[in-house]
Tab-separated table of C-alpha atoms in Angstrom:
chain	number	residue	atom	x	y	z
S	23	ASN	CA	-39.355	-19.424	97.973
S	24	ALA	CA	-36.945	-18.443	100.839
S	25	GLY	CA	-34.115	-20.322	99.655
S	26	VAL	CA	-31.460	-20.529	102.537
S	27	THR	CA	-32.540	-18.886	105.852
S	28	GLN	CA	-30.105	-18.097	108.627
S	29	THR	CA	-30.701	-17.143	112.136
S	30	PRO	CA	-29.846	-14.883	113.995
S	31	LYS	CA	-28.669	-12.101	111.786
S	32	PHE	CA	-26.351	-10.501	114.460
S	33	GLN	CA	-25.025	-12.032	117.633
S	34	VAL	CA	-22.621	-10.675	120.426
S	35	LEU	CA	-21.415	-13.275	122.729
S	36	LYS	CA	-19.022	-13.057	125.678
S	37	THR	CA	-15.915	-15.378	125.736
S	38	GLY	CA	-16.851	-18.839	127.042
S	39	GLN	CA	-20.493	-18.458	126.189
S	40	SER	CA	-22.165	-20.957	123.720
S	41	MET	CA	-24.582	-20.650	120.925
S	42	THR	CA	-26.084	-22.296	117.879
S	43	LEU	CA	-26.359	-20.806	114.512
S	44	GLN	CA	-29.519	-22.140	112.713
S	45	CYS	CA	-29.605	-22.700	108.979
S	46	ALA	CA	-32.467	-24.057	106.806
S	47	GLN	CA	-33.076	-24.594	103.055
S	48	ASP	CA	-36.404	-25.252	101.320
S	49	MET	CA	-35.070	-26.493	98.021
S	50	ASN	CA	-34.709	-30.037	98.899
S	51	HIS	CA	-30.871	-29.799	98.290
S	52	ASN	CA	-28.728	-32.549	99.477
S	53	SER	CA	-25.519	-30.929	100.489
S	54	MET	CA	-25.111	-28.046	103.209
S	55	TYR	CA	-22.149	-26.098	104.231
S	56	TRP	CA	-20.896	-23.669	106.921
S	57	TYR	CA	-18.224	-20.927	105.927
S	58	ARG	CA	-16.914	-18.051	107.814
S	59	GLN	CA	-15.773	-14.862	106.235
S	60	ASP	CA	-12.941	-12.829	107.530
S	61	PRO	CA	-11.440	-9.570	105.969
S	62	GLY	CA	-9.056	-10.477	103.365
S	63	MET	CA	-9.463	-14.162	103.931
S	64	GLY	CA	-12.323	-15.107	101.541
S	65	LEU	CA	-14.580	-17.933	102.566
S	66	ARG	CA	-13.315	-20.699	104.482
S	67	LEU	CA	-15.200	-23.977	105.064
S	68	ILE	CA	-15.692	-24.968	108.714
S	69	TYR	CA	-17.934	-28.029	108.135
S	70	TYR	CA	-20.044	-29.656	105.622
S	71	SER	CA	-22.697	-32.211	105.306
S	72	ALA	CA	-22.642	-34.103	101.683
S	73	SER	CA	-26.071	-35.676	102.434
S	74	GLU	CA	-28.634	-36.212	105.391
S	75	GLY	CA	-26.936	-37.976	108.274
S	76	THR	CA	-23.183	-37.337	107.149
S	77	THR	CA	-21.061	-34.484	108.296
S	78	ASP	CA	-17.372	-33.762	107.656
S	79	LYS	CA	-14.718	-31.283	108.769
S	80	GLY	CA	-13.583	-28.525	106.351
S	81	GLU	CA	-10.560	-26.327	106.440
S	82	VAL	CA	-11.384	-24.660	109.783
S	83	PRO	CA	-13.286	-26.881	112.215
S	84	ASN	CA	-11.625	-26.298	115.498
S	85	GLY	CA	-13.924	-24.847	118.218
S	86	TYR	CA	-17.236	-25.835	116.213
S	87	ASN	CA	-19.535	-28.447	116.176
S	88	VAL	CA	-22.343	-29.263	113.594
S	89	SER	CA	-25.664	-31.211	113.363
S	90	ARG	CA	-27.467	-32.245	110.295
S	91	LEU	CA	-30.878	-32.303	111.913
S	92	ASN	CA	-32.936	-33.282	108.704
S	93	LYS	CA	-32.447	-32.646	105.011
S	94	ARG	CA	-33.556	-29.242	105.432
S	95	GLU	CA	-31.627	-28.105	108.641
S	96	PHE	CA	-27.795	-27.802	109.321
S	97	SER	CA	-26.962	-26.126	112.726
S	98	LEU	CA	-23.487	-24.822	113.682
S	99	ARG	CA	-22.509	-24.753	117.523
S	100	LEU	CA	-19.992	-22.746	119.441
S	101	GLU	CA	-19.390	-24.575	122.593
S	102	SER	CA	-16.989	-21.942	124.185
S	103	ALA	CA	-16.738	-18.978	122.245
S	104	ALA	CA	-13.419	-17.144	121.646
S	105	PRO	CA	-12.667	-13.610	120.218
S	106	SER	CA	-10.784	-15.405	117.225
S	107	GLN	CA	-14.404	-16.463	116.338
S	108	THR	CA	-15.608	-13.189	115.496
S	109	SER	CA	-16.556	-13.514	111.945
S	110	VAL	CA	-19.473	-13.426	109.441
S	111	TYR	CA	-20.888	-17.025	109.258
S	112	PHE	CA	-22.752	-18.258	105.974
S	113	CYS	CA	-24.747	-21.203	105.453
S	114	ALA	CA	-24.936	-22.648	101.977
S	115	SER	CA	-26.815	-25.556	100.175
S	116	SER	CA	-26.414	-27.327	96.805
S	117	VAL	CA	-28.104	-29.978	94.916
S	118	ASP	CA	-25.025	-32.036	95.529
S	119	ASP	CA	-21.341	-31.549	95.631
S	120	ASN	CA	-20.701	-30.747	92.022
S	121	TYR	CA	-23.125	-27.907	91.734
S	122	GLY	CA	-23.171	-24.347	92.783
S	123	TYR	CA	-24.203	-23.127	96.125
S	124	THR	CA	-27.152	-21.012	97.378
S	125	PHE	CA	-26.051	-18.745	100.176
S	126	GLY	CA	-27.865	-17.410	103.172
S	127	SER	CA	-27.507	-13.726	104.202
S	128	GLY	CA	-25.136	-14.349	106.840
S	129	THR	CA	-24.897	-14.165	110.645
S	130	ARG	CA	-22.489	-11.564	112.038
S	131	LEU	CA	-20.947	-12.700	115.245
S	132	THR	CA	-18.892	-10.865	117.666
S	133	VAL	CA	-17.134	-12.331	120.610
S	134	VAL	CA	-15.966	-9.980	123.225
F	6	GLY	CA	-4.159	-10.764	90.320
F	7	GLU	CA	-5.251	-12.476	93.741
F	8	SER	CA	-3.304	-11.897	96.958
F	9	VAL	CA	-4.132	-12.855	100.522
F	10	GLY	CA	-4.006	-10.084	103.154
F	11	LEU	CA	-6.076	-7.627	104.771
F	12	HIS	CA	-6.858	-5.474	101.772
F	13	LEU	CA	-8.787	-6.981	98.729
F	14	PRO	CA	-7.526	-6.379	95.180
F	15	THR	CA	-9.565	-3.341	93.792
F	16	LEU	CA	-10.717	-2.772	90.168
F	17	SER	CA	-12.210	0.634	89.517
F	18	VAL	CA	-13.999	1.330	86.202
F	19	GLN	CA	-16.007	3.978	84.800
F	20	GLU	CA	-19.695	3.460	84.278
F	21	GLY	CA	-20.309	2.059	80.886
F	22	ASP	CA	-16.857	0.532	80.343
F	23	ASN	CA	-16.184	-3.314	80.253
F	24	SER	CA	-14.744	-4.929	83.367
F	25	ILE	CA	-12.324	-7.854	83.540
F	26	ILE	CA	-11.657	-9.604	86.909
F	27	ASN	CA	-9.004	-12.086	87.065
F	28	CYS	CA	-8.776	-15.338	89.120
F	29	ALA	CA	-5.572	-17.803	89.264
F	30	TYR	CA	-6.928	-21.204	90.735
F	31	SER	CA	-5.041	-23.707	92.473
F	32	ASN	CA	-5.500	-27.134	91.186
F	33	SER	CA	-4.949	-28.267	87.701
F	34	ALA	CA	-7.533	-31.167	88.030
F	35	SER	CA	-10.349	-28.865	88.856
F	36	ASP	CA	-13.242	-29.504	86.572
F	37	TYR	CA	-15.968	-26.870	87.402
F	38	PHE	CA	-15.532	-23.258	88.294
F	39	ILE	CA	-18.222	-20.567	89.393
F	40	TRP	CA	-18.128	-16.878	89.705
F	41	TYR	CA	-20.098	-15.309	92.783
F	42	LYS	CA	-21.021	-11.700	93.458
F	43	GLN	CA	-21.131	-10.348	96.958
F	44	GLU	CA	-22.872	-7.132	97.713
F	45	SER	CA	-22.212	-5.410	100.973
F	46	GLY	CA	-24.126	-7.138	103.935
F	47	LYS	CA	-25.308	-10.121	101.717
F	48	GLY	CA	-24.551	-13.619	101.022
F	49	PRO	CA	-22.515	-14.371	97.856
F	50	GLN	CA	-24.614	-14.907	94.683
F	51	PHE	CA	-24.099	-17.259	91.751
F	52	ILE	CA	-23.364	-15.405	88.757
F	53	ILE	CA	-22.229	-17.942	86.066
F	54	ASP	CA	-20.229	-21.060	85.817
F	55	ILE	CA	-18.137	-23.115	83.547
F	56	ARG	CA	-16.935	-26.718	83.361
F	57	SER	CA	-13.480	-27.693	82.269
F	58	ASN	CA	-14.551	-29.049	78.752
F	59	MET	CA	-15.457	-25.333	77.944
F	60	ASP	CA	-13.195	-22.320	77.481
F	61	LYS	CA	-15.739	-19.711	77.192
F	62	ARG	CA	-19.381	-19.159	78.435
F	63	GLN	CA	-21.596	-16.296	78.032
F	64	GLY	CA	-24.419	-14.964	80.121
F	65	GLN	CA	-26.280	-11.833	80.081
F	66	ARG	CA	-23.575	-9.100	80.128
F	67	VAL	CA	-21.226	-11.401	81.710
F	68	THR	CA	-18.687	-13.794	80.049
F	69	VAL	CA	-16.398	-16.387	81.855
F	70	LEU	CA	-13.202	-17.225	80.132
F	71	LEU	CA	-11.236	-20.382	81.294
F	72	ASN	CA	-7.504	-20.899	80.436
F	73	LYS	CA	-6.581	-24.458	81.763
F	74	THR	CA	-2.868	-24.230	80.348
F	75	VAL	CA	-2.296	-21.408	83.002
F	76	LYS	CA	-4.990	-22.070	85.621
F	77	HIS	CA	-6.663	-18.752	85.018
F	78	LEU	CA	-10.239	-17.749	85.062
F	79	SER	CA	-11.548	-14.409	84.100
F	80	LEU	CA	-14.981	-12.698	84.419
F	81	GLN	CA	-15.900	-10.100	81.835
F	82	ILE	CA	-18.784	-7.738	82.429
F	83	ALA	CA	-20.022	-5.593	79.613
F	84	ALA	CA	-21.115	-2.037	80.181
F	85	THR	CA	-20.452	-2.061	83.882
F	86	GLN	CA	-23.297	-0.358	85.820
F	87	PRO	CA	-23.451	0.979	89.450
F	88	GLY	CA	-25.348	-2.073	90.575
F	89	ASP	CA	-22.132	-4.242	89.485
F	90	SER	CA	-20.345	-2.708	92.409
F	91	ALA	CA	-19.417	-5.891	94.488
F	92	VAL	CA	-16.811	-8.187	95.658
F	93	TYR	CA	-16.574	-11.074	93.117
F	94	PHE	CA	-15.144	-14.371	94.129
F	95	CYS	CA	-14.097	-17.242	92.000
F	96	ALA	CA	-14.549	-20.764	93.137
F	97	GLU	CA	-13.150	-24.095	91.845
F	98	ASN	CA	-14.541	-27.560	92.118
F	99	ILE	CA	-11.753	-30.275	92.661
F	100	PRO	CA	-12.736	-33.744	91.480
F	101	TYR	CA	-13.660	-36.271	94.365
F	102	GLY	CA	-13.695	-33.257	96.871
F	103	GLN	CA	-16.948	-32.293	98.302
F	104	ASN	CA	-16.738	-28.710	98.450
F	105	PHE	CA	-15.759	-25.590	96.298
F	106	VAL	CA	-12.576	-23.770	97.337
F	107	PHE	CA	-12.958	-19.911	97.114
F	108	GLY	CA	-10.441	-17.234	96.033
F	109	PRO	CA	-9.907	-14.292	98.189
F	110	GLY	CA	-12.054	-11.958	95.861
F	111	THR	CA	-11.837	-8.717	94.090
F	112	ARG	CA	-13.611	-5.566	94.733
F	113	LEU	CA	-15.242	-3.974	91.659
F	114	SER	CA	-15.951	-0.086	92.196
F	115	VAL	CA	-17.987	1.500	89.314
F	116	LEU	CA	-17.226	5.234	89.025
F	117	PRO	CA	-19.794	7.485	87.927
C-alpha cells in the first residue's frame, strides 16, 4: 500500500521554466491538497480539491494551477517558475475535509 | 510557545524524560485537532487527534490535552526516545472550512 506518491523528489528549474508536480493516492480518499513548506513558515496551503471535479484556492495560490485528473491524481503546475517558488512541496489526501491527512514524501524544488 | 520566523522553537530533553510540546491555536470555533510529526527529509506523519468534545486523549506513549478556554493544545510524550527527535506540528480544523491550518512547528531534540 503506497499511500501518497509524489514525483519527482527533486527538481531544479531555471526562472521562467514550467513544470508539473505529480501526486497520486491509492486510499480512495475524496480530498487532496497541495502545501508548500518554507523554513519557519510551517505548511501553507496552495490549492485543494474537496472531491473529484472540484478545486479551490488556498492561502498562497498565486503562480500555481492544479488539476484533479481523477479521484486518485492531483497535479500542481508552475507555468513560469520564479525563485520565490523555491520550496518543499507536499501533497496530502484525506477521506474528507474533516479527517486527518496522509502526506507524501515531498518534492524539493529549487528555482535559479 | 509558537512564533513565526526563520528559526523554529526548540525543545531539548534528555532521553527517558517526558516531553511537553505546546501549541496555541487561532480559532475558538475549531472542533478537531491533530498533532503531526515530521522527521528530516520526510512528510508529516499523523500522531494523534482530538475532537473538541474531549479534553484529553491518550495513545501509545503520547497524550494530547485540549484547553478550549485558552485555545491551547499540548502533546505529551512519555519516556522520550532518540527516534522522537523531529519537528512537531499542531493543526486545527475550522468548521465549514475545507482544510486544516498548521502551526509553525516545534523542533524536539532528544539528548543522549
